[in-house]
Amino acid sequence: MAINLRKPTDMCVITTYRCPMQCEMCNIWKNPTLATKEIKPEELEILPDVRFVNITGGEPFIREDLAEIVAVLSRKAPRVVISTSGRYEDRIIDLAKKFPKIGIRISIEGLSQKNDALRGFPGGFDKGLQTLLRLKEMGLKDIGFGCTVSNHNSADMLSLYRLSKSLGMEFATAAFHNSYYFHKTDNQITNKAEVIADFEQLIAMQLKENRPKSWMRAFFNNGLINYIEGNRRMLPCEAGLVNFFVDPYGEVYPCNGLEERFWMESMGNIRQASSFREIWESEQAQKVREKVCHCPKNCWMVGTAAPVMKKYIRHPVRWAVKNKIKSLLHQPLCMERKWYDVGQDSEQGNLTI
C-alpha cells in the first residue's frame, strides 16, 4: 500500500513502566523504568496537536508530576484519557478536580475475586469501583471501565458491561496480546469457544443500545473475535501514519504491539529532535512505516484499530447498520469476520503467511 503522509490524529504517551500491580497478562511491573530517566513534562511540548491523547503506563498516577504532564497534553488535544489501575484513588480525585474534562478508564478485569487474582492486588476491584463512583459524583462524564479479556474472565466481562451500563459509564474491551510493551510472549487464549461466545453475547447487547457509539464498539469486539480466531486483521494497520506511541524514554514507536521476534524499530526520539516534524518526516520514520505495511501481526488493539475504523468508516457503519436492523427485527446477527480490502499489502496482519 502506498504511503500518503499526513498529520497524526492520535497519540499515546507511556509515562512510566513503574507499576504497583502484578498482572498475570502483563510483566511491565517486572521491568520498571527509573524515575530519573523518564520523560519530563516540558519534553512533551515538542509533540504535535492531535484529536486524541491516551496517557498510560505502567501506572501513570505513580508519577508525582502527572498534573504537569496533563497540562501540556491538554493543550495538544481536545480529548485526553488516562488509563489507570485505580490504585491511587486520592491522586485521581485531585487530578480530576484540576482537569474536570479529563477522561479516566480504570482497568478492571472481572468481578471482585477474578479481578484481584488477575491483577495481583487484593481489594483492587473495590478500590477501582469506589474511585469511579466518586468521579461520577463529581460530575465527570468521560469515565468508565477497561476490561482485558484473557483466559477465564470473559463471563465476568459481561457482568462488568451490565454494571457499567447501569451506572451510565463507558465500557472498553481488549484481549491480551504479546509485545515488547507487555514483556509477554505466551499470552494466548486457550478457551476460545467460551470467550468467543461471550464476546458474541456482548456484541448482541451493544447492538440493542440506542447509541451508535455502542454499535461501533460491537464492530470492534467482532474484530477481537477475529483476532482470537487467528484470522487476518479485518482493517489495515496504519500505525505510525495516523497514530504513534511515545515511551518513557522519549522513543517514538508506531504502536505498542511490536515484538523483536518479528521486528521492532523506533521512528526517532523526542529528546534528540528539534521538532516533531523532524521525526515524523524522517527517512527512519518512513522506513518504519514500510515495515508496518508488511507487519504480519494481526493485533487488534484500540490504539491502532480506532483510527482506521474512523478512516474507513463505511465498513464499520455498513456492518453496524445491517446488524442493528437484524437486532431490531430479532433476527440472527451476521457475525462474519470479513477482511476489508482497502489496498493494504497482502502480507500485512496475516500470521498464516
Short mmCIF file of C-alpha atoms in Angstrom, two decimals:
data_model
loop_
_atom_site.label_atom_id
_atom_site.label_comp_id
_atom_site.label_asym_id
_atom_site.label_seq_id
_atom_site.Cartn_x
_atom_site.Cartn_y
_atom_site.Cartn_z
CA MET A 1 0.00 0.00 0.00
CA ALA A 2 1.45 3.38 -0.97
CA ILE A 3 2.15 5.64 1.98
CA ASN A 4 0.45 9.02 1.88
CA LEU A 5 1.98 11.04 4.71
CA ARG A 6 -0.40 13.13 6.77
CA LYS A 7 -0.55 14.63 10.23
CA PRO A 8 -1.27 12.10 13.00
CA THR A 9 -4.64 12.22 14.71
CA ASP A 10 -3.99 10.07 17.79
CA MET A 11 -1.09 9.67 20.17
CA CYS A 12 -0.37 7.65 23.27
CA VAL A 13 2.13 8.77 25.88
CA ILE A 14 3.52 5.98 28.05
CA THR A 15 4.59 7.98 31.08
CA THR A 16 6.29 5.20 33.04
CA TYR A 17 6.91 1.48 33.24
CA ARG A 18 6.66 1.60 37.03
CA CYS A 19 3.56 -0.18 38.28
CA PRO A 20 2.33 -1.39 41.67
CA MET A 21 0.13 -4.09 40.13
CA GLN A 22 1.30 -7.62 39.37
CA CYS A 23 -0.97 -8.59 36.50
CA GLU A 24 -0.77 -12.11 35.06
CA MET A 25 -1.10 -10.89 31.47
CA CYS A 26 1.49 -8.10 31.71
CA ASN A 27 5.05 -8.04 33.04
CA ILE A 28 5.65 -4.30 32.94
CA TRP A 29 5.89 -4.40 36.73
CA LYS A 30 8.95 -6.66 36.42
CA ASN A 31 10.65 -4.16 34.09
CA PRO A 32 10.23 -0.72 35.68
CA THR A 33 11.81 2.49 34.46
CA LEU A 34 13.97 4.68 36.68
CA ALA A 35 12.06 7.81 37.63
CA THR A 36 15.13 9.94 36.86
CA LYS A 37 15.20 8.72 33.24
CA GLU A 38 11.52 9.17 32.38
CA ILE A 39 10.38 11.91 30.00
CA LYS A 40 9.62 15.19 31.71
CA PRO A 41 6.53 17.34 31.13
CA GLU A 42 8.50 20.06 29.33
CA GLU A 43 9.94 17.50 26.92
CA LEU A 44 6.41 16.74 25.72
CA GLU A 45 5.98 20.29 24.40
CA ILE A 46 7.53 19.09 21.13
CA LEU A 47 4.58 16.79 20.42
CA PRO A 48 2.03 17.83 17.74
CA ASP A 49 -1.59 18.84 18.05
CA VAL A 50 -3.89 15.84 17.58
CA ARG A 51 -7.53 14.88 18.15
CA PHE A 52 -6.96 12.40 20.96
CA VAL A 53 -4.33 11.57 23.58
CA ASN A 54 -4.16 8.49 25.77
CA ILE A 55 -1.92 8.70 28.82
CA THR A 56 -0.87 5.31 30.11
CA GLY A 57 1.88 3.32 31.79
CA GLY A 58 2.71 1.28 33.83
CA GLU A 59 0.69 3.27 36.27
CA PRO A 60 0.52 6.96 35.28
CA PHE A 61 -0.56 8.08 38.74
CA ILE A 62 2.68 6.79 40.21
CA ARG A 63 4.23 9.94 38.72
CA GLU A 64 4.06 12.89 41.06
CA ASP A 65 4.24 15.32 38.12
CA LEU A 66 1.28 13.82 36.25
CA ALA A 67 -0.71 17.06 36.58
CA GLU A 68 2.06 18.90 34.70
CA ILE A 69 2.02 16.21 32.01
CA VAL A 70 -1.76 16.52 31.66
CA ALA A 71 -1.46 20.31 31.45
CA VAL A 72 0.89 20.01 28.47
CA LEU A 73 -1.10 17.32 26.66
CA SER A 74 -4.44 19.05 27.25
CA ARG A 75 -3.13 21.86 25.06
CA LYS A 76 -2.34 19.30 22.36
CA ALA A 77 -5.76 17.66 22.05
CA PRO A 78 -9.43 18.34 22.88
CA ARG A 79 -9.75 14.91 24.48
CA VAL A 80 -7.28 13.33 26.91
CA VAL A 81 -7.95 9.97 28.57
CA ILE A 82 -5.84 8.36 31.30
CA SER A 83 -5.69 4.58 31.64
CA THR A 84 -5.09 3.58 35.25
CA SER A 85 -5.36 0.71 37.70
CA GLY A 86 -7.31 2.98 40.05
CA ARG A 87 -5.00 2.18 42.95
CA TYR A 88 -4.14 5.81 43.73
CA GLU A 89 -7.68 6.95 44.44
CA ASP A 90 -6.88 10.27 46.11
CA ARG A 91 -4.43 11.27 43.35
CA ILE A 92 -7.07 10.50 40.71
CA ILE A 93 -9.68 12.60 42.51
CA ASP A 94 -7.25 15.51 42.96
CA LEU A 95 -6.33 15.47 39.27
CA ALA A 96 -9.99 15.32 38.24
CA LYS A 97 -10.65 18.45 40.31
CA LYS A 98 -7.93 20.28 38.36
CA PHE A 99 -8.99 18.88 34.97
CA PRO A 100 -12.76 18.20 35.07
CA LYS A 101 -12.86 17.33 31.35
CA ILE A 102 -10.27 14.57 31.70
CA GLY A 103 -11.22 11.02 30.74
CA ILE A 104 -10.49 8.19 33.17
CA ARG A 105 -10.54 4.47 32.33
CA ILE A 106 -9.95 2.18 35.27
CA SER A 107 -8.71 -1.29 34.34
CA ILE A 108 -10.92 -3.92 35.95
CA GLU A 109 -10.58 -7.47 34.66
CA GLY A 110 -13.58 -9.07 36.33
CA LEU A 111 -15.70 -9.09 39.43
CA SER A 112 -14.05 -8.89 42.82
CA GLN A 113 -12.28 -12.24 43.16
CA LYS A 114 -11.39 -12.66 39.50
CA ASN A 115 -10.08 -9.10 39.14
CA ASP A 116 -7.97 -9.20 42.27
CA ALA A 117 -6.45 -12.55 41.31
CA LEU A 118 -5.60 -11.44 37.76
CA ARG A 119 -4.17 -8.08 38.83
CA GLY A 120 -2.36 -9.24 41.96
CA PHE A 121 -3.89 -6.58 44.20
CA PRO A 122 -6.31 -7.61 46.97
CA GLY A 123 -9.13 -5.11 47.16
CA GLY A 124 -8.40 -3.77 43.66
CA PHE A 125 -11.96 -4.21 42.39
CA ASP A 126 -13.42 -2.37 45.37
CA LYS A 127 -10.86 0.42 45.03
CA GLY A 128 -11.50 0.86 41.31
CA LEU A 129 -15.27 0.88 41.63
CA GLN A 130 -15.14 3.27 44.57
CA THR A 131 -12.98 5.66 42.58
CA LEU A 132 -15.33 5.57 39.59
CA LEU A 133 -18.33 6.28 41.84
CA ARG A 134 -16.55 9.26 43.35
CA LEU A 135 -15.69 10.59 39.89
CA LYS A 136 -19.31 10.20 38.81
CA GLU A 137 -20.45 12.06 41.91
CA MET A 138 -18.07 14.89 40.95
CA GLY A 139 -19.80 15.17 37.59
CA LEU A 140 -17.09 13.74 35.33
CA LYS A 141 -18.59 12.46 32.07
CA ASP A 142 -15.76 10.58 30.37
CA ILE A 143 -15.27 7.76 32.86
CA GLY A 144 -15.59 4.01 32.76
CA PHE A 145 -14.18 0.51 32.90
CA GLY A 146 -11.46 -1.01 30.75
CA CYS A 147 -11.52 -4.82 30.67
CA THR A 148 -8.82 -7.00 29.13
CA VAL A 149 -10.05 -10.50 28.35
CA SER A 150 -7.56 -13.27 28.96
CA ASN A 151 -8.38 -16.85 29.91
CA HIS A 152 -11.50 -17.48 32.00
CA ASN A 153 -12.68 -13.93 32.69
CA SER A 154 -14.96 -13.37 29.70
CA ALA A 155 -18.11 -14.20 31.69
CA ASP A 156 -17.10 -11.53 34.20
CA MET A 157 -16.69 -9.15 31.26
CA LEU A 158 -20.42 -9.45 30.63
CA SER A 159 -21.20 -8.66 34.25
CA LEU A 160 -18.92 -5.62 34.12
CA TYR A 161 -20.68 -4.42 30.98
CA ARG A 162 -24.05 -4.67 32.73
CA LEU A 163 -22.64 -2.84 35.74
CA SER A 164 -21.13 -0.05 33.63
CA LYS A 165 -24.39 0.37 31.73
CA SER A 166 -26.42 0.57 34.94
CA LEU A 167 -24.05 3.27 36.21
CA GLY A 168 -24.08 5.21 32.94
CA MET A 169 -20.35 4.71 32.40
CA GLU A 170 -18.24 3.77 29.38
CA PHE A 171 -17.05 0.20 28.83
CA ALA A 172 -13.92 -0.55 26.81
CA THR A 173 -12.66 -4.02 25.93
CA ALA A 174 -9.39 -5.61 24.89
CA ALA A 175 -7.94 -9.07 24.52
CA PHE A 176 -4.48 -9.77 25.79
CA HIS A 177 -1.61 -9.56 23.31
CA ASN A 178 2.08 -10.33 23.20
CA SER A 179 4.51 -7.44 22.72
CA TYR A 180 7.64 -5.71 23.95
CA TYR A 181 5.34 -3.38 25.86
CA PHE A 182 3.77 -6.13 27.94
CA HIS A 183 7.01 -8.16 28.11
CA LYS A 184 4.97 -11.22 27.20
CA THR A 185 5.31 -13.89 24.53
CA ASP A 186 2.92 -16.50 25.93
CA ASN A 187 -0.39 -14.64 26.07
CA GLN A 188 -2.78 -16.96 24.27
CA ILE A 189 -6.48 -17.52 24.81
CA THR A 190 -6.97 -21.26 25.25
CA ASN A 191 -10.72 -21.41 25.94
CA LYS A 192 -11.56 -19.81 22.59
CA ALA A 193 -15.08 -21.20 22.20
CA GLU A 194 -16.17 -19.83 25.59
CA VAL A 195 -14.54 -16.43 25.05
CA ILE A 196 -15.94 -16.04 21.54
CA ALA A 197 -19.43 -16.96 22.71
CA ASP A 198 -19.22 -14.33 25.47
CA PHE A 199 -17.99 -11.68 23.04
CA GLU A 200 -20.86 -12.53 20.70
CA GLN A 201 -23.26 -12.05 23.61
CA LEU A 202 -21.64 -8.69 24.40
CA ILE A 203 -22.00 -7.64 20.75
CA ALA A 204 -25.68 -8.56 20.80
CA MET A 205 -26.22 -6.46 23.92
CA GLN A 206 -24.33 -3.49 22.50
CA LEU A 207 -26.40 -3.58 19.32
CA LYS A 208 -29.57 -3.30 21.42
CA GLU A 209 -28.41 0.07 22.72
CA ASN A 210 -29.58 3.30 21.11
CA ARG A 211 -26.08 4.79 20.83
CA PRO A 212 -24.21 4.49 17.50
CA LYS A 213 -21.01 4.56 19.59
CA SER A 214 -22.03 1.24 21.12
CA TRP A 215 -22.63 -0.21 17.66
CA MET A 216 -19.08 0.79 16.68
CA ARG A 217 -17.81 -0.92 19.81
CA ALA A 218 -19.73 -4.01 18.73
CA PHE A 219 -17.79 -3.90 15.43
CA PHE A 220 -14.54 -3.51 17.39
CA ASN A 221 -15.44 -6.52 19.52
CA ASN A 222 -16.14 -8.52 16.39
CA GLY A 223 -12.58 -7.62 15.42
CA LEU A 224 -11.39 -9.02 18.75
CA ILE A 225 -13.11 -12.32 17.94
CA ASN A 226 -11.36 -12.24 14.58
CA TYR A 227 -8.03 -11.72 16.38
CA ILE A 228 -8.71 -14.53 18.86
CA GLU A 229 -9.50 -16.87 15.97
CA GLY A 230 -6.10 -16.03 14.47
CA ASN A 231 -7.54 -14.58 11.27
CA ARG A 232 -6.09 -11.83 9.15
CA ARG A 233 -6.69 -8.36 10.58
CA MET A 234 -10.04 -7.04 9.25
CA LEU A 235 -8.91 -3.47 8.59
CA PRO A 236 -5.34 -2.41 7.78
CA CYS A 237 -2.88 -1.28 10.38
CA GLU A 238 -1.67 2.26 9.74
CA ALA A 239 0.40 2.58 12.89
CA GLY A 240 2.98 5.32 12.54
CA LEU A 241 0.81 7.06 9.97
CA VAL A 242 -2.34 8.11 11.83
CA ASN A 243 -1.09 7.41 15.35
CA PHE A 244 2.09 6.96 17.38
CA PHE A 245 3.32 6.00 20.84
CA VAL A 246 5.94 7.78 22.94
CA ASP A 247 7.67 5.59 25.50
CA PRO A 248 9.05 6.76 28.88
CA TYR A 249 12.47 7.34 27.33
CA GLY A 250 11.16 9.55 24.53
CA GLU A 251 11.29 6.94 21.76
CA VAL A 252 8.53 7.30 19.17
CA TYR A 253 7.10 3.94 18.09
CA PRO A 254 4.29 3.27 15.62
CA CYS A 255 2.45 1.10 18.14
CA ASN A 256 2.78 -0.88 21.35
CA GLY A 257 2.32 -4.26 19.70
CA LEU A 258 5.86 -4.64 18.38
CA GLU A 259 7.83 -7.80 19.09
CA GLU A 260 11.55 -8.23 18.49
CA ARG A 261 10.95 -11.74 17.12
CA PHE A 262 9.15 -10.07 14.21
CA TRP A 263 10.61 -6.58 14.17
CA MET A 264 10.93 -3.53 16.39
CA GLU A 265 12.22 -0.08 15.41
CA SER A 266 11.81 3.43 16.72
CA MET A 267 10.92 6.32 14.42
CA GLY A 268 13.10 8.66 16.45
CA ASN A 269 13.46 10.20 19.90
CA ILE A 270 11.84 13.46 21.01
CA ARG A 271 14.89 14.21 23.15
CA GLN A 272 17.12 14.25 20.09
CA ALA A 273 14.90 16.28 17.75
CA SER A 274 14.37 19.99 17.31
CA SER A 275 10.75 19.46 16.23
CA PHE A 276 8.31 16.58 15.96
CA ARG A 277 8.13 17.17 12.24
CA GLU A 278 11.82 16.29 12.07
CA ILE A 279 10.93 12.82 13.37
CA TRP A 280 7.63 12.38 11.52
CA GLU A 281 9.07 13.20 8.09
CA SER A 282 12.43 11.47 8.57
CA GLU A 283 13.80 8.63 6.48
CA GLN A 284 13.79 6.45 9.58
CA ALA A 285 10.07 7.09 10.14
CA GLN A 286 9.39 6.21 6.52
CA LYS A 287 11.39 3.01 6.94
CA VAL A 288 9.28 2.09 9.96
CA ARG A 289 6.05 2.76 8.04
CA GLU A 290 7.21 0.43 5.28
CA LYS A 291 7.74 -2.26 7.92
CA VAL A 292 4.24 -1.65 9.25
CA CYS A 293 2.88 -2.22 5.74
CA HIS A 294 4.38 -5.72 5.81
CA CYS A 295 3.94 -6.47 9.52
CA PRO A 296 2.49 -9.99 9.90
CA LYS A 297 0.91 -9.44 13.32
CA ASN A 298 -2.88 -9.38 13.41
CA CYS A 299 -3.12 -7.19 16.53
CA TRP A 300 -6.48 -5.61 17.23
CA MET A 301 -5.93 -3.03 19.96
CA VAL A 302 -7.93 0.16 20.26
CA GLY A 303 -4.89 2.39 19.75
CA THR A 304 -4.41 1.19 16.18
CA ALA A 305 -7.91 -0.11 15.40
CA ALA A 306 -9.89 3.03 16.29
CA PRO A 307 -8.06 5.38 13.87
CA VAL A 308 -8.59 3.08 10.86
CA MET A 309 -12.20 2.40 11.85
CA LYS A 310 -12.71 6.16 11.57
CA LYS A 311 -10.75 6.45 8.33
CA TYR A 312 -12.54 3.54 6.60
CA ILE A 313 -15.79 4.29 8.39
CA ARG A 314 -18.02 2.97 5.61
CA HIS A 315 -17.13 -0.63 6.50
CA PRO A 316 -17.91 -0.46 10.25
CA VAL A 317 -21.04 1.59 9.52
CA ARG A 318 -22.41 -0.91 6.99
CA TRP A 319 -21.75 -3.77 9.40
CA ALA A 320 -23.35 -1.87 12.30
CA VAL A 321 -26.44 -0.75 10.39
CA LYS A 322 -27.05 -4.23 8.98
CA ASN A 323 -26.78 -5.82 12.41
CA LYS A 324 -28.74 -3.11 14.17
CA ILE A 325 -31.63 -3.80 11.80
CA LYS A 326 -31.31 -7.53 12.47
CA SER A 327 -31.30 -6.82 16.20
CA LEU A 328 -34.47 -4.73 15.94
CA LEU A 329 -36.15 -7.49 13.92
CA HIS A 330 -34.95 -10.16 16.38
CA GLN A 331 -33.08 -11.92 13.59
CA PRO A 332 -29.73 -13.75 13.99
CA LEU A 333 -26.82 -11.34 13.75
CA CYS A 334 -24.27 -11.54 10.95
CA MET A 335 -21.04 -12.24 12.85
CA GLU A 336 -18.86 -12.74 9.79
CA ARG A 337 -15.24 -11.69 10.22
CA LYS A 338 -14.73 -10.08 6.83
CA TRP A 339 -11.39 -8.86 5.55
CA TYR A 340 -11.87 -5.43 4.00
CA ASP A 341 -9.57 -4.80 1.07
CA VAL A 342 -8.66 -1.10 1.01
CA GLY A 343 -5.36 -1.54 -0.82
CA GLN A 344 -3.22 -2.88 2.02
CA ASP A 345 -0.35 -5.28 1.40
CA SER A 346 -1.40 -8.93 1.24
CA GLU A 347 1.18 -9.84 3.90
CA GLN A 348 0.01 -7.34 6.49
CA GLY A 349 -1.80 -8.69 9.52
CA ASN A 350 -1.64 -12.26 8.26
CA LEU A 351 0.38 -14.54 10.54
CA THR A 352 -0.53 -17.57 8.41
CA ILE A 353 1.74 -16.49 5.54
#
